[in-house]
Short mmCIF file of C-alpha atoms in Angstrom, two decimals:
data_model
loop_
_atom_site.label_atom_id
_atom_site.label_comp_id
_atom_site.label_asym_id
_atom_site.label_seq_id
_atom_site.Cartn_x
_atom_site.Cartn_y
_atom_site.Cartn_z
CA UNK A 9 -36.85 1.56 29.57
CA UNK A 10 -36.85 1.12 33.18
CA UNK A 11 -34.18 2.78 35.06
CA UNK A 12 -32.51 0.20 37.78
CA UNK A 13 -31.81 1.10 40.84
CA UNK A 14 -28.30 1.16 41.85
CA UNK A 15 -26.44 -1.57 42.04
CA UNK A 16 -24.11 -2.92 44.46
CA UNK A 17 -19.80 -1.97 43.81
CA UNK A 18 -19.00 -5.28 45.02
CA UNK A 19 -21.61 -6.95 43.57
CA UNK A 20 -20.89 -5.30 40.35
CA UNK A 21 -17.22 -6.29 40.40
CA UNK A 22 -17.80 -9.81 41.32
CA UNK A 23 -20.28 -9.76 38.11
CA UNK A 24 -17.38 -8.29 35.68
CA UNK A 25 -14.76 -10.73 36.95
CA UNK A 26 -16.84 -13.41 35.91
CA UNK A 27 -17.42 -11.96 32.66
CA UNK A 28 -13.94 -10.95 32.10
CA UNK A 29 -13.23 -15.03 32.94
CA UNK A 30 -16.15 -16.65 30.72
CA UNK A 31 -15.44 -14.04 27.85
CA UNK A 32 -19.33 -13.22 28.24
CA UNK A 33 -21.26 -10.17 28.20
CA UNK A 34 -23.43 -8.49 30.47
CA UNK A 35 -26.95 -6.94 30.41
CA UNK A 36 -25.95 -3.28 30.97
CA UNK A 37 -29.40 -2.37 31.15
CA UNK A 38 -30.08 -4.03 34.19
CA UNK A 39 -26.88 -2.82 36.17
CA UNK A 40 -26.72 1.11 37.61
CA UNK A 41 -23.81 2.90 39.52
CA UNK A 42 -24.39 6.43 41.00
CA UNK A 43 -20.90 7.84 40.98
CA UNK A 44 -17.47 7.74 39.60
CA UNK A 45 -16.68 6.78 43.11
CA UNK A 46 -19.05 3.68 42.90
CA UNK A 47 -17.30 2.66 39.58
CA UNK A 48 -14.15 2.76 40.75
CA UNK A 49 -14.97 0.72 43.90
CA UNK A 50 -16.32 -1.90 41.62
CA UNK A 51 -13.67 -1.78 39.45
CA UNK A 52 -10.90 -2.44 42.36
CA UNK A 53 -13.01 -5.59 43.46
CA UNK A 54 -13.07 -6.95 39.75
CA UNK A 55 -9.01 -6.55 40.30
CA UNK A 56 -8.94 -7.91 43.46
CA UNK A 57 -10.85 -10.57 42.31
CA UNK A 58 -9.03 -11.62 39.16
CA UNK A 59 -5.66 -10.66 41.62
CA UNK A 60 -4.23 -8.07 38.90
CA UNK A 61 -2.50 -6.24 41.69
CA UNK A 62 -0.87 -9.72 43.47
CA UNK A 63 1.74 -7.53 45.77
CA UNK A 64 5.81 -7.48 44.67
CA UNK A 65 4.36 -7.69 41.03
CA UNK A 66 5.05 -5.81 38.16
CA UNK A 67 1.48 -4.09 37.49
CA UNK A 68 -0.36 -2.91 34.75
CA UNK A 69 -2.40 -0.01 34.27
CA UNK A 70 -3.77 2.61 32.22
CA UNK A 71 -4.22 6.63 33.22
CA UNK A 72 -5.16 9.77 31.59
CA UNK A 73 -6.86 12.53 30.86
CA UNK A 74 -8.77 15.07 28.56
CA UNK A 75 -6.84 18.11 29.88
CA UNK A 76 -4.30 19.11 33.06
CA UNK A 77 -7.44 20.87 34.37
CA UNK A 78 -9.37 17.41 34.67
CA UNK A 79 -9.60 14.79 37.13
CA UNK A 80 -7.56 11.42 35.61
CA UNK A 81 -8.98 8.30 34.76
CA UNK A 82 -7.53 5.07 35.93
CA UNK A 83 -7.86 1.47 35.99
CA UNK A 84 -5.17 -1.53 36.62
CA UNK A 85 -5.03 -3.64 33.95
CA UNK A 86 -4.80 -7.69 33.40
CA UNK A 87 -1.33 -8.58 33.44
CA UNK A 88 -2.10 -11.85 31.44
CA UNK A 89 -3.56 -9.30 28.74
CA UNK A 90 -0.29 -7.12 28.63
CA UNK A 91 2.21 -8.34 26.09
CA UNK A 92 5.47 -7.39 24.90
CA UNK A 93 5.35 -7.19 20.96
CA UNK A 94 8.42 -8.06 19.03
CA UNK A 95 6.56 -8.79 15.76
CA UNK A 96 3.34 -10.09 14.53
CA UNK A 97 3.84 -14.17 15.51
CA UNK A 98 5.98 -12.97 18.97
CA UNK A 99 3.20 -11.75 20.75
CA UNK A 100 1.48 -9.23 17.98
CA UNK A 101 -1.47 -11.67 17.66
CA UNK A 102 -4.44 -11.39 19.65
CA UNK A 103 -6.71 -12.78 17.72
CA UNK A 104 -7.83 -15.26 20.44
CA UNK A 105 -9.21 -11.68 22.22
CA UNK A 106 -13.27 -10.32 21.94
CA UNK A 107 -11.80 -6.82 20.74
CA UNK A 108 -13.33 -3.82 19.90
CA UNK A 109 -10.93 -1.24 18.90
CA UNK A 110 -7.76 0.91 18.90
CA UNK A 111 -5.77 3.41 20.40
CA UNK A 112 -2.39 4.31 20.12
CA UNK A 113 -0.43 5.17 22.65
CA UNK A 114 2.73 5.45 25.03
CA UNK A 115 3.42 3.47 27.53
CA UNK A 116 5.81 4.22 30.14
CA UNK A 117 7.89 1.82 32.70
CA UNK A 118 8.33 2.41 36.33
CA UNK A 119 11.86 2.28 37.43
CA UNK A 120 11.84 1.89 41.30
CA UNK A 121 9.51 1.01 43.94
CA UNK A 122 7.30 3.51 45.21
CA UNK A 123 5.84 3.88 48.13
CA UNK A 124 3.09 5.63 49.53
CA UNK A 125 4.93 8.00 51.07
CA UNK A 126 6.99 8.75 48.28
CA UNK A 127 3.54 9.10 45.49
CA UNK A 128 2.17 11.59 47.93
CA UNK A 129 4.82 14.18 47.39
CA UNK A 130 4.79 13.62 44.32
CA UNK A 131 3.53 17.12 41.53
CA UNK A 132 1.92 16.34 38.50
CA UNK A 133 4.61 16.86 35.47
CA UNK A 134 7.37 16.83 37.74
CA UNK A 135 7.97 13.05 38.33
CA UNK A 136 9.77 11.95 35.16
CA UNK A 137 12.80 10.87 37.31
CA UNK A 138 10.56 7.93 38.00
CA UNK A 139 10.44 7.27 34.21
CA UNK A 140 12.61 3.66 33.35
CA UNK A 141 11.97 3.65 30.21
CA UNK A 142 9.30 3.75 27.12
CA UNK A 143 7.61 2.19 24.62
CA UNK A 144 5.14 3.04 21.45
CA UNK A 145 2.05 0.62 22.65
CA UNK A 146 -1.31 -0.05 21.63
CA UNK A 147 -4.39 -0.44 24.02
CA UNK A 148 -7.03 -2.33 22.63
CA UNK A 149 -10.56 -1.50 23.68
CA UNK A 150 -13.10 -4.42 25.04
CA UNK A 151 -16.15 -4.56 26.51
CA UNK A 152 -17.95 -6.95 29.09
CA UNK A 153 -21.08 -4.80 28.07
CA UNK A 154 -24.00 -6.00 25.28
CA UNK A 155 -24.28 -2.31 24.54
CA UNK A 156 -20.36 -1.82 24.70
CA UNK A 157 -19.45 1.66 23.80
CA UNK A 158 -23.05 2.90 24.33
CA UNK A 159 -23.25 1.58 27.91
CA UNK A 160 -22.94 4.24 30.63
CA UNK A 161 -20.18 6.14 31.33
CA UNK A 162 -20.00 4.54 34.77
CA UNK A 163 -20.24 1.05 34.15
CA UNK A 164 -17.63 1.23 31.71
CA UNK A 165 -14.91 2.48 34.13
CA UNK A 166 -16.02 -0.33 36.15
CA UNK A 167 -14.95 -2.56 33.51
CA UNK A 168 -11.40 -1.55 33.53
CA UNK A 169 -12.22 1.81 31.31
CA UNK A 170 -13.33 -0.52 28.50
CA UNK A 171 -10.04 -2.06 28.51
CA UNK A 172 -9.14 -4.90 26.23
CA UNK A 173 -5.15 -5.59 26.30
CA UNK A 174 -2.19 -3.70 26.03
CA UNK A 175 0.15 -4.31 23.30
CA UNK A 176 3.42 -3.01 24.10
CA UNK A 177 6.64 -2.40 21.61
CA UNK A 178 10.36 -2.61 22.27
CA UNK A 179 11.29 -0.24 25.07
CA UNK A 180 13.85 2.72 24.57
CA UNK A 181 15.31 5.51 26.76
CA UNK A 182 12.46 8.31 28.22
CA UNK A 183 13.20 11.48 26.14
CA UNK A 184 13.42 14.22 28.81
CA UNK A 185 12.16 17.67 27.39
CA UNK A 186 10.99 15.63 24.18
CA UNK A 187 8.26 18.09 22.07
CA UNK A 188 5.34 15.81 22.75
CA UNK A 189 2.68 18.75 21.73
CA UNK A 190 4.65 18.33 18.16
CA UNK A 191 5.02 14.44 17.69
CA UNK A 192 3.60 13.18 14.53
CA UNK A 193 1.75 10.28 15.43
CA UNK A 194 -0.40 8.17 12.98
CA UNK A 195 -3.05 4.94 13.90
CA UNK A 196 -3.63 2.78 10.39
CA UNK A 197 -6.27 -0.04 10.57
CA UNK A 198 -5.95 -2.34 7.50
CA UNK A 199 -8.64 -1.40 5.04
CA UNK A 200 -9.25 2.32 6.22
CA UNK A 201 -7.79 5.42 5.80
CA UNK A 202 -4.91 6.30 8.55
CA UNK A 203 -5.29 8.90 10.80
CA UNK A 204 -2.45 11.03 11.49
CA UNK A 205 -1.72 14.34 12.54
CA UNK A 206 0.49 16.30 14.72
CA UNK A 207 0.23 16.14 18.72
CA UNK A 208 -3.06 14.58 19.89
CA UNK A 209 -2.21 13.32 23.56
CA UNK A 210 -4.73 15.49 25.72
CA UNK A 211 -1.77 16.65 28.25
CA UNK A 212 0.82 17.15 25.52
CA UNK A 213 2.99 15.03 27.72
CA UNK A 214 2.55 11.22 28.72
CA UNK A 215 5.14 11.50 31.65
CA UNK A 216 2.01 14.23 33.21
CA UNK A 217 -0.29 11.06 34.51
CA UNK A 218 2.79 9.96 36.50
CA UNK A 219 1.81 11.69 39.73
CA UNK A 220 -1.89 11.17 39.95
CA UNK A 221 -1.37 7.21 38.75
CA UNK A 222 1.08 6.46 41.43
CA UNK A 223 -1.15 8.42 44.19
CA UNK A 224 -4.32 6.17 42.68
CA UNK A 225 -2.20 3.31 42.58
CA UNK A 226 -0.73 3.28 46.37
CA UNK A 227 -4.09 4.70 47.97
CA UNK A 228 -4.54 1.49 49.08
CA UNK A 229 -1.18 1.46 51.25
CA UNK A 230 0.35 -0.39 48.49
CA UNK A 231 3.47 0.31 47.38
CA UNK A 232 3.94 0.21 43.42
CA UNK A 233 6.77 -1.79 42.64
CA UNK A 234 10.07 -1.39 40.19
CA UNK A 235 9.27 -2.35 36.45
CA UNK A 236 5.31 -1.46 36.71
CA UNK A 237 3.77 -0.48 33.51
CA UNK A 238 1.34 2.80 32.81
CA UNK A 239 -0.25 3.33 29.44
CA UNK A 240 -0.89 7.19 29.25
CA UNK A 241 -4.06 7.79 26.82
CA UNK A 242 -5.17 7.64 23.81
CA UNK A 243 -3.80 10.05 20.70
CA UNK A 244 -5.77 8.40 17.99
CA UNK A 245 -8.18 5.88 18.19
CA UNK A 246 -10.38 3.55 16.13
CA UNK A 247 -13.48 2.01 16.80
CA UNK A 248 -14.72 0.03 13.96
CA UNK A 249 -12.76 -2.81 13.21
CA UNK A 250 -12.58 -6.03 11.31
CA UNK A 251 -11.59 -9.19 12.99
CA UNK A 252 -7.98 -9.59 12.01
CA UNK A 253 -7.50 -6.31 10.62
CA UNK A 254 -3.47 -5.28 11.59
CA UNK A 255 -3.49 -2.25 13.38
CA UNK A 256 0.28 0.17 13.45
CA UNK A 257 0.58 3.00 15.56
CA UNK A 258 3.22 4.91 13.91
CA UNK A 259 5.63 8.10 16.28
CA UNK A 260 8.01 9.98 13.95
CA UNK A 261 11.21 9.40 15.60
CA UNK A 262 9.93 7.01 18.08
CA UNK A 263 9.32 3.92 15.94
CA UNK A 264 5.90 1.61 15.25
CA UNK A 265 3.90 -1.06 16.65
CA UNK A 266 2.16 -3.41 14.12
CA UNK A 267 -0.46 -5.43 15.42
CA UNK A 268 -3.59 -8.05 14.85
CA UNK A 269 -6.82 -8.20 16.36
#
């Protein structure tokens, strides 16, 4: 195969927004980024370009990580493609999506503006004040990619970290000092075997990607504003799934979310 040469960030973005409009798919063979830094630059033109982050908006987005050593990963999110969940026909249908798997997950809420100012002084796992509230959530996974999973790492944090939509349950009170390295948490997918198990979130704590997601999200000069919406990482996830399979992600103590692809 021949290896292109890089591509352009901006043209790369303007490629992806098209895709993410048409619902098509795009060669990934013939598209090549150098850097994360290159992804993410075309991933904040296919959001400026699809206007995800429209100022004085409640945003959407998605950070985490593999450990507290690591860098975080980011991306905003479509807010059209975010939707609250208060049973399977009031908004826990999204069947009319191209989806391509699971994760469950945690979403938190913002609960003030931030500013610019304010995210830099911010520590990592020291910003939970920030924290409005909480929900159980599942992110599903999609792909504007032919190869989807298999395309390179780079292209697919250019297209919003494989990002699909964000299914999000009813919200309840952050848990302050909660034992999130000791949750039960378990992902079922109609028609398989659920997968379940004790901790699984890479920091042990979803309120840790607070810090680095509001410094990502206001590097701009933008400030993040009150009732903003993070999804913090995956703690199980599935990706093999049936068209209309329902999908629960299940936190002892913390409730479900049931939900069709």
């Amino acid at each position: 195969m021949t290896i292109p040469s890089s591509s352009s960030p901006a043209d790369l973005g303007a490629a992806l927004a098209q895709a993410w409009s048409d619902d098509t798919l795009l060669d990934d063979t013939a598209w090549s980024l150098p850097d994360e830094a290159a992804a993410y630059a075309a991933q904040a033109e296919l959001a400026r370009r699809l206007d995800w982050l429209e100022p004085g908006r409640a945003q959407f987005w998605k950070c985490g990580g593999s450990s507290r050593e690591g860098a975080l990963g980011s991306s905003p999110l479509p807010p059209l493609r975010a939707r609250e969940v208060r049973g399977l026909r009031n908004g826990g249908d999204f069947g009319d999506l191209t989806l391509i798997g699971a994760e469950a997950e945690i979403a938190l809420r913002l609960g003030q503006d931030v500013t610019p100012e304010m995210a830099a002084a911010l520590v990592p796992g020291q910003a939970e004040h920030l924290i409005d509230a909480m929900c159980v959530a599942v992110e599903w996974l999609g792909s504007r990619w032919q190869r989807g999973l298999a395309a390179d790492n780079t292209l697919r944090l250019a297209d919003a970290q494989t990002h699909g939509a964000l299914a999000l349950g009813p919200w309840q009170a952050w848990k302050p000092g909660h034992d999130w390295a000791n949750q039960p948490c378990e992902l079922t997918v109609e028609g398989q075997a659920p997968m379940g198990g004790i901790g699984g979130h890479g920091l042990n704590d979803p309120a840790w990607v607070v810090a680095g997601w509001l410094q990502i999200a206001t590097r701009g000069g933008q400030t993040v504003p009150a009732g903003s919406v993070v999804t913090t990482g995956s703690w199980r996830v599935a990706t093999k799934l049936a068209k209309g399979a329902r999908v629960t992600a299940r936190y002892e103590g913390l409730g479900e979310l049931t939900v069709r692809g």
